[in-house]
Coordinates of C-alpha atoms in Angstrom, one line a residue:
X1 CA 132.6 100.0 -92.8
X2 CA 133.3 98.1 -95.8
X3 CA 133.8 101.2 -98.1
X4 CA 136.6 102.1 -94.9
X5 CA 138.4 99.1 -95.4
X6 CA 138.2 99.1 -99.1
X7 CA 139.8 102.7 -99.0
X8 CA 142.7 101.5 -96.6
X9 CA 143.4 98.6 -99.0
X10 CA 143.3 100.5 -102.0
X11 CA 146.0 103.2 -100.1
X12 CA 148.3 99.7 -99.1
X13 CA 147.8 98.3 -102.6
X14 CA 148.9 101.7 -103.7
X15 CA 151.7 102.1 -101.5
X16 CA 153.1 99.0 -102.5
X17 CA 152.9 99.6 -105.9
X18 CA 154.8 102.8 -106.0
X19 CA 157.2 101.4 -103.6
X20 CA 158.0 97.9 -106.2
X21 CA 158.1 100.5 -108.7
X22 CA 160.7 102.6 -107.0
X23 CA 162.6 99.4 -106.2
X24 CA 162.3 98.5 -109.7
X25 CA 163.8 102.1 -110.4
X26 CA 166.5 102.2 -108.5
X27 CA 167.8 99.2 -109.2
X28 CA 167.8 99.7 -112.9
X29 CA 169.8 102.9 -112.6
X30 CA 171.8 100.9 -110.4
X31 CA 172.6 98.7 -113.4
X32 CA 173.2 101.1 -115.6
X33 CA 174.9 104.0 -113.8
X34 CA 174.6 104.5 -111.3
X35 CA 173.1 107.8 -110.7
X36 CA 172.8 106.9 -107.0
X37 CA 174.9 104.6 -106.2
X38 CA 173.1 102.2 -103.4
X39 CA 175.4 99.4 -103.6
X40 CA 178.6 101.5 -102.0
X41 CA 180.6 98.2 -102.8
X42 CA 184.0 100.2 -102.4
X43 CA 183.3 102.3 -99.0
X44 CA 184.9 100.2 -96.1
X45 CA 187.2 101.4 -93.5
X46 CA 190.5 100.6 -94.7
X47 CA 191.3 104.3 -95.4
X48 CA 191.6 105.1 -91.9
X49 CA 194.9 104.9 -90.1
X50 CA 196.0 106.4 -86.5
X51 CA 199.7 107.0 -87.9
X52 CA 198.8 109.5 -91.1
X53 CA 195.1 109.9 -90.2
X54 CA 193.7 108.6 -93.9
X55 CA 196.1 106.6 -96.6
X56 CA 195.7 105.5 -100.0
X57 CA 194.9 101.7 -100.1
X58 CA 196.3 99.4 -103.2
X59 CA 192.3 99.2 -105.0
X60 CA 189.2 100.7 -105.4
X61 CA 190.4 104.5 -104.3
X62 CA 187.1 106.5 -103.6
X63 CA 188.5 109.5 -102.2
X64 CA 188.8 112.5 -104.4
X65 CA 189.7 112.2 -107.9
X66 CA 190.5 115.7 -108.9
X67 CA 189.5 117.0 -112.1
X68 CA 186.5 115.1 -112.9
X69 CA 184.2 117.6 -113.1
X70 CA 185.7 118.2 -116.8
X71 CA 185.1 114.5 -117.9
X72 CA 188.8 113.3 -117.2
X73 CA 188.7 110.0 -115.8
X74 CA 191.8 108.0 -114.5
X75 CA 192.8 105.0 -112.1
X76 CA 195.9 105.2 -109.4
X77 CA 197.5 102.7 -107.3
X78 CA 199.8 102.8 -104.4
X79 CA 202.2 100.8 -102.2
X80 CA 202.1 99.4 -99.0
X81 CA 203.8 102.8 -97.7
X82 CA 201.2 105.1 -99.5
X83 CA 203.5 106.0 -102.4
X84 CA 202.0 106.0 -106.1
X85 CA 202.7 103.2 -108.3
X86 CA 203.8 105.1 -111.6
X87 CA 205.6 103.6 -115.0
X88 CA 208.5 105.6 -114.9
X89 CA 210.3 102.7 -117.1
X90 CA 211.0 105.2 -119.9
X91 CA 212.5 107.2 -117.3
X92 CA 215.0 105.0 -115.4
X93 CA 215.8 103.2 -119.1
X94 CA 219.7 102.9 -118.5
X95 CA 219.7 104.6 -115.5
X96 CA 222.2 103.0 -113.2
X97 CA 221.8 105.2 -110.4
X98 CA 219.3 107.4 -110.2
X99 CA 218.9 110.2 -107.9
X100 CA 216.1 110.0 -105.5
X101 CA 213.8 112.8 -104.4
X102 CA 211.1 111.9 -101.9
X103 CA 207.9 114.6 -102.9
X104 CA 205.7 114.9 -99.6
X105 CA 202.5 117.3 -100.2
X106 CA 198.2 116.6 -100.6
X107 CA 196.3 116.8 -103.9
X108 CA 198.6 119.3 -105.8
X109 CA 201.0 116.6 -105.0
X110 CA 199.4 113.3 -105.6
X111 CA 198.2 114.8 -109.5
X112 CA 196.2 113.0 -111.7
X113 CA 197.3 110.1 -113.9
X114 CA 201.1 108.7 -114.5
X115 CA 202.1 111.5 -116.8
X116 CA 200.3 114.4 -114.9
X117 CA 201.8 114.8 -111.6
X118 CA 204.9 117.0 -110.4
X119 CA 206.9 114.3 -109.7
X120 CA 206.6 112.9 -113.3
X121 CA 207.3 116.7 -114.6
X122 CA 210.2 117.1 -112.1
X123 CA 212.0 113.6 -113.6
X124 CA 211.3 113.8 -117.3
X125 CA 212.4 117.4 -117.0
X126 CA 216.1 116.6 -115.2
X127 CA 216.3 113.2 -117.9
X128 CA 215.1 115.6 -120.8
X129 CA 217.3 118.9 -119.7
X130 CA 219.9 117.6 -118.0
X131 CA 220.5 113.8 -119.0
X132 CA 220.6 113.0 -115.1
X133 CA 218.4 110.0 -113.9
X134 CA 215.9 110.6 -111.1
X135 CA 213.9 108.3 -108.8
X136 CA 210.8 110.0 -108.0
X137 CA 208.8 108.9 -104.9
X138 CA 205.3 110.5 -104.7
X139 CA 203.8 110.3 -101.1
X140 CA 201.5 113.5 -101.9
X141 CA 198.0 112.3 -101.1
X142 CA 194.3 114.5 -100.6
X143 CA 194.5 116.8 -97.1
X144 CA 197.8 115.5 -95.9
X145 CA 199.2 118.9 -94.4
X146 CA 202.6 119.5 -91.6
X147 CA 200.7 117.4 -89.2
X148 CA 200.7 114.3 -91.0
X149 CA 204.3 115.2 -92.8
X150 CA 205.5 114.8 -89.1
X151 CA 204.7 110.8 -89.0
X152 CA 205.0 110.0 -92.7
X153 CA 208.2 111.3 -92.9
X154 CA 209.6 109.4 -89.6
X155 CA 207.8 106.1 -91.8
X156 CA 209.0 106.5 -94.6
X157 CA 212.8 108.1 -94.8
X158 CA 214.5 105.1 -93.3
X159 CA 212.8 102.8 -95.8
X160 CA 213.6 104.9 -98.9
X161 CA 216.5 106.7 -98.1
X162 CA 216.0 109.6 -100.4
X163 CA 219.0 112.2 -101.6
X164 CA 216.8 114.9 -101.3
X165 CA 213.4 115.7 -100.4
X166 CA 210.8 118.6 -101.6
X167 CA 207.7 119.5 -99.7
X168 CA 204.8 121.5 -101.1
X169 CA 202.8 123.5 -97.9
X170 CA 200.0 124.7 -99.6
X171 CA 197.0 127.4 -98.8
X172 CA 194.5 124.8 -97.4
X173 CA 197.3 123.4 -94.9
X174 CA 196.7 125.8 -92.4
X175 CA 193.0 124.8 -91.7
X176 CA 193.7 121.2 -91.7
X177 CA 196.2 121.7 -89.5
X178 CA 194.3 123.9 -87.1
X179 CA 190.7 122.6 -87.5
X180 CA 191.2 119.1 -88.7
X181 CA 193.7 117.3 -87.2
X182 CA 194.9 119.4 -83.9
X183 CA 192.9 117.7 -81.7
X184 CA 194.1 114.2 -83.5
X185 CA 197.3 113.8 -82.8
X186 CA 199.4 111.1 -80.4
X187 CA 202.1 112.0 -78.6
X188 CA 204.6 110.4 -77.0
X189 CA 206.1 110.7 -73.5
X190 CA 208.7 113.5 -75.0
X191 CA 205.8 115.6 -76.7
X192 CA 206.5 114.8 -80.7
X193 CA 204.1 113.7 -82.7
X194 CA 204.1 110.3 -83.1
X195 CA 200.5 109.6 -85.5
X196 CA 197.6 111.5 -86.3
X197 CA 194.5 109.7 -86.1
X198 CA 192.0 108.7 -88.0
X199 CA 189.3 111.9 -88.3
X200 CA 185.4 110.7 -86.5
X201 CA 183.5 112.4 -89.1
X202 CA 185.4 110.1 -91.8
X203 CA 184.8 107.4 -89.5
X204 CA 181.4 108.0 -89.1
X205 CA 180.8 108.9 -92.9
X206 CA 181.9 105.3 -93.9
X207 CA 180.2 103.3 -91.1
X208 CA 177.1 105.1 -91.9
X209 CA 177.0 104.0 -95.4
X210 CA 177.7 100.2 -94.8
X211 CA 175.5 100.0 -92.8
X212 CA 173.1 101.5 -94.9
X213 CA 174.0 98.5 -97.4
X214 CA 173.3 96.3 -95.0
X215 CA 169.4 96.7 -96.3
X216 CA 168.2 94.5 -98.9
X217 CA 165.7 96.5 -100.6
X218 CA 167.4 99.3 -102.3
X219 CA 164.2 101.6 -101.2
X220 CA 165.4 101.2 -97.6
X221 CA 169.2 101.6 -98.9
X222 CA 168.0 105.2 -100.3
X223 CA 166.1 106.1 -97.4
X224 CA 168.9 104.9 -95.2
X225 CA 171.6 107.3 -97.1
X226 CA 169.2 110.0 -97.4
X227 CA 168.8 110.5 -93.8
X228 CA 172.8 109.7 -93.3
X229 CA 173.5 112.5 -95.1
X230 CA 171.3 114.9 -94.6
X231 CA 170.4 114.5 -91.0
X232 CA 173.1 112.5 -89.1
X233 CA 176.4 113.3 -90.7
X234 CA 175.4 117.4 -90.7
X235 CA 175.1 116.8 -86.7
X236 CA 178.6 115.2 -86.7
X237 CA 180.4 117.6 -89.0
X238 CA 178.7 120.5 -86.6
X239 CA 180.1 118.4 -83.5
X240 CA 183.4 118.0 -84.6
X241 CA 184.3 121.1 -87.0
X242 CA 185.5 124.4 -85.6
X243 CA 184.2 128.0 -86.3
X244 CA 187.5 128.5 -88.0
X245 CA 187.0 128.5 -92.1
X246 CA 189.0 127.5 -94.9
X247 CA 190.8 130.3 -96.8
X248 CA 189.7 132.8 -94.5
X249 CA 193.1 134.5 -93.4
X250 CA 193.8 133.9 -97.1
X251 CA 191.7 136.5 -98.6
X252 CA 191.7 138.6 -95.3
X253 CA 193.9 141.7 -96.3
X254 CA 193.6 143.6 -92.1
X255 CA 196.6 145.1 -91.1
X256 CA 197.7 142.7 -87.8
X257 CA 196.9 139.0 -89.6
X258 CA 199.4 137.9 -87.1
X259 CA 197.6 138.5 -84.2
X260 CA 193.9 138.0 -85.5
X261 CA 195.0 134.4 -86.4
X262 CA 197.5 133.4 -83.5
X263 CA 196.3 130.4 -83.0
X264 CA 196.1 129.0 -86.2
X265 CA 199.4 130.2 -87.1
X266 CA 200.8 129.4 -84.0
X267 CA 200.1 125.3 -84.3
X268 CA 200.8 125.3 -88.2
X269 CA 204.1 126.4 -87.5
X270 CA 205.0 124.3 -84.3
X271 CA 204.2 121.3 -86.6
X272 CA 206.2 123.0 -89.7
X273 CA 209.1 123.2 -87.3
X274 CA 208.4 119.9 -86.5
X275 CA 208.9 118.8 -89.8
X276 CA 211.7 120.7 -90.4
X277 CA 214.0 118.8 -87.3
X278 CA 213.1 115.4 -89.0
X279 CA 213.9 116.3 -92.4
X280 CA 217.5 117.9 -90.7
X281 CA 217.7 114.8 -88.3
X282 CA 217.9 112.2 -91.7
X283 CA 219.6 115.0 -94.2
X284 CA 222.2 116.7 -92.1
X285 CA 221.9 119.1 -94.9
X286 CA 219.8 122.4 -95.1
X287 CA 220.6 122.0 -99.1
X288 CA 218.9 118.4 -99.7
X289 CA 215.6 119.6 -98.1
X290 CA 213.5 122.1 -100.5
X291 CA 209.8 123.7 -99.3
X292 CA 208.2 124.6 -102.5
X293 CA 204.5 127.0 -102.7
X294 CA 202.5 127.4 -105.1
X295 CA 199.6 130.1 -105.8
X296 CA 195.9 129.4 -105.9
X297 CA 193.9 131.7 -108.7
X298 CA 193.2 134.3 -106.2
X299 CA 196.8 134.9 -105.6
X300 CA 197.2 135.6 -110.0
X301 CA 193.8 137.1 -110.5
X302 CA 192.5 139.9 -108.7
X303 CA 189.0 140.3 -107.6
X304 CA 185.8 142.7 -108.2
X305 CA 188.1 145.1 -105.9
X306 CA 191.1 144.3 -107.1
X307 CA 192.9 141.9 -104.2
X308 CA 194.6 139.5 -104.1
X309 CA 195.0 136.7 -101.8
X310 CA 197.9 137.7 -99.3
X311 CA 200.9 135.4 -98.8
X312 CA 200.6 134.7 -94.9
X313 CA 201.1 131.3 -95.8
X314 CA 203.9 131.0 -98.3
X315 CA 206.0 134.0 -95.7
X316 CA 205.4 131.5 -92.8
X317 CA 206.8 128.4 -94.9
X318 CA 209.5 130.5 -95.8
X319 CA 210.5 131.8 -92.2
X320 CA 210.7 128.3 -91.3
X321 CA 212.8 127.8 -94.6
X322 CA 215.4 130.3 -93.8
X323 CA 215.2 129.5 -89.4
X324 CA 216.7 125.6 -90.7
X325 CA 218.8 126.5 -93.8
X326 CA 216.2 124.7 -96.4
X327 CA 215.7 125.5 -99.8
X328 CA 212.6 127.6 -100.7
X329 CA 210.8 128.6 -103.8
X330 CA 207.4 130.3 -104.2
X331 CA 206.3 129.9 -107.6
X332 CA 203.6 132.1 -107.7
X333 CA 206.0 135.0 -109.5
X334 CA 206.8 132.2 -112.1
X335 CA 203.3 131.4 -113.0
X336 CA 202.0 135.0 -113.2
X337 CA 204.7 135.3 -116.0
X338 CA 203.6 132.4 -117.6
X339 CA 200.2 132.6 -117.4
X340 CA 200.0 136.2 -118.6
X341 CA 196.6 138.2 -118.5
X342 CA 194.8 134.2 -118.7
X343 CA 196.0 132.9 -115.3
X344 CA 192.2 131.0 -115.2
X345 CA 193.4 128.5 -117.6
X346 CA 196.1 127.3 -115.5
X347 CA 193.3 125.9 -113.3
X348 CA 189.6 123.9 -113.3
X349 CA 187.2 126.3 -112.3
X350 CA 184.3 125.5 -111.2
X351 CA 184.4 124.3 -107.6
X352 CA 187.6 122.3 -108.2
X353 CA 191.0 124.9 -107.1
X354 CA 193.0 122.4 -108.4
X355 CA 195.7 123.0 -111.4
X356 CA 194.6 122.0 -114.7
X357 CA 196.8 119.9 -116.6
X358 CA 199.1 122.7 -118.0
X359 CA 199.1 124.6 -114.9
X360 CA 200.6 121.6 -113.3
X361 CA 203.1 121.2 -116.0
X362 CA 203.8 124.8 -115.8
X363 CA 204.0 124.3 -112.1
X364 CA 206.4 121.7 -112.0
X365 CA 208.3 123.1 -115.1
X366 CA 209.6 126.0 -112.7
X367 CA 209.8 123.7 -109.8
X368 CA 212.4 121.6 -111.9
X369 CA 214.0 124.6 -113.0
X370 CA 214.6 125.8 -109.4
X371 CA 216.0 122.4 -108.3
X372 CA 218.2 122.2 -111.1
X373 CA 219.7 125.6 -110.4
X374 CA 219.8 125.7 -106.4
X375 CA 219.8 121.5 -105.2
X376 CA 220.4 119.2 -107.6
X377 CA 224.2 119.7 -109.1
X378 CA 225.1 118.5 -112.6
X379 CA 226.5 114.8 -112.6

């Protein structure tokens, strides 16, 4: 009997050994890193809106920062609309009155730091090339898509007033649009969409991890996030995803696209359109109002068979383009001529399809070439 309770008490004694020694661990690389991060100090649910679904908040921005898988690090700030906060000072240095340009679009959009985002390219371009001022208004922000344009455009138009506006659709839109946020947005009584809401896995993502914080031991924290995200938020993603993939119509190359993805196609461009009869509701004028698309690496660089990504989604864009009299420019003939037989080096790699920092600039080099030449006259 003793020798029974001697083994139990050595198998407590060791227990709790290992587990002060874990606690110990974790929160010395707590200190230090963190590796792991257990404190989750910045997840809180302020990201979450029911107008444009997820929005920038002033601080502590822990949503995607792209391009940090190659060791570039940066901070960004926005308003109390969701538009970045960028020192343009240099730019609008005697500028009297500038011409302003509202730029709606998702990552490609939102760029990295100050100096690497379209907008900034697009405005030192015109003060560089054409001595004209321009006020450059960046609402691009990760996953916004048509759906969201819808509301953040009826938001934010009669507060800035912009001369002209510019809109990049790009490849992922048409998922988000179909799989993520179909089923989120509000109507009102006349059928237009009036807010998309906030997304329940989101939702359930950030509630998960405070309350995981909640524990004081940083052992139970672990054990807490461990089983949050690899056994309750897989159920939810599974509960409230669709079958329907991203960039599958994009590298499908069958014959009827069309009718193999009517559905998806179908909303994407009812909420395009919708778009489109805001943007001519504040305009007035097809020629102030410019959809821009850019390719992804697939569309520049063929694969082990030689295809390419097809261009269901840039034709669609531009259907609705030429259906409202608005401006449209696909770039993706201006960067295969830049990028030559190297078109990889125009983007990260890796599991990041974002543009690098010279295929943005490259990017937005013809973008302000375009607008110079087709929207934007000479003072």
């Amino acid at each position: 009997m003793k020798r029974g309770f001697h083994l139990v008490g050595s198998a407590v004694l060791l227990v709790i050994s290992w587990a002060v020694i874990f606690e110990i661990g974790f929160r010395l690389q707590q200190y230090f890193g963190p590796l792991y991060d257990l404190e989750m100090a910045s997840v809180n649910l302020n990201w979450q809106s029911d107008v444009v679904n997820h929005q920038p908040t002033p601080e502590d921005q822990n949503l995607c920062i792209y391009g940090d898988s190659t060791g570039f690090s940066y901070k960004r700030s926005f308003d109390a609309n969701g538009i970045r906060i960028t020192d343009d000072t240099a730019q609008q240095a005697e500028c009297e009155n500038p011409v302003s340009v509202l730029f709606l679009g998702d990552s490609f959009m939102e760029g990295y730091d100050d100096k690497n985002t379209l907008p900034y390219h697009v405005a030192k371009y015109f003060k560089t090339e054409r001595g004209t001022c321009l006020k450059a208004y960046n609402a691009g922000y990760t996953s916004y898509s048509p759906a969201i344009f819808v509301p953040q455009a009826k938001k934010l138009l009669p507060v800035l007033r912009p001369d002209y506006i510019v809109v990049d659709v790009d490849e992922t839109d048409l998922y988000d649009d179909f799989a993520r946020y179909r089923g989120l947005i509000v109507r009102n009584e006349r059928g237009q969409n009036v807010g998309v809401k906030a997304s329940p896995i989101g939702r359930e993502c950030s509630i998960g991890l405070m309350e995981a914080r909640k524990h004081p031991l940083y052992l139970m924290r672990f054990a807490a996030r461990l089983w949050h995200s690899f056994v309750h938020m897989p159920a939810v993603v599974a509960k409230n995803r669709s079958d329907f993939t991203l960039f599958s119509y994009s590298q499908d190359q069958g014959s009827d696209l069309e009718r193999k993805y009517a559905e998806p196609l179908l909303s994407f461009r009812n909420n395009l359109q919708e778009l489109a009869e805001v943007l001519k509701d504040y305009t007035r004028d097809g020629s102030r109002v410019l959809f821009i698309s850019h390719p992804h690496l697939q569309h520049l660089k063929p694969d082990a068979k030689g295809r390419l990504w097809n261009n269901l989604i840039s034709s669609s864009v531009q259907k609705i383009c030429v259906a409202n009299s608005f401006l449209f420019f696909n770039a993706t003939e201006a960067l295969k001529k830049r990028s030559g037989s190297r078109p990889e080096r125009f983007y990260w790699g890796g599991n990041d399809m974002h543009f690098s920092h010279e295929g943005l600039a490259e990017y937005s080099a013809a973008v302000a070439a375009f607008m110079a030449s087709a929207m934007i006259p000479k003072d």
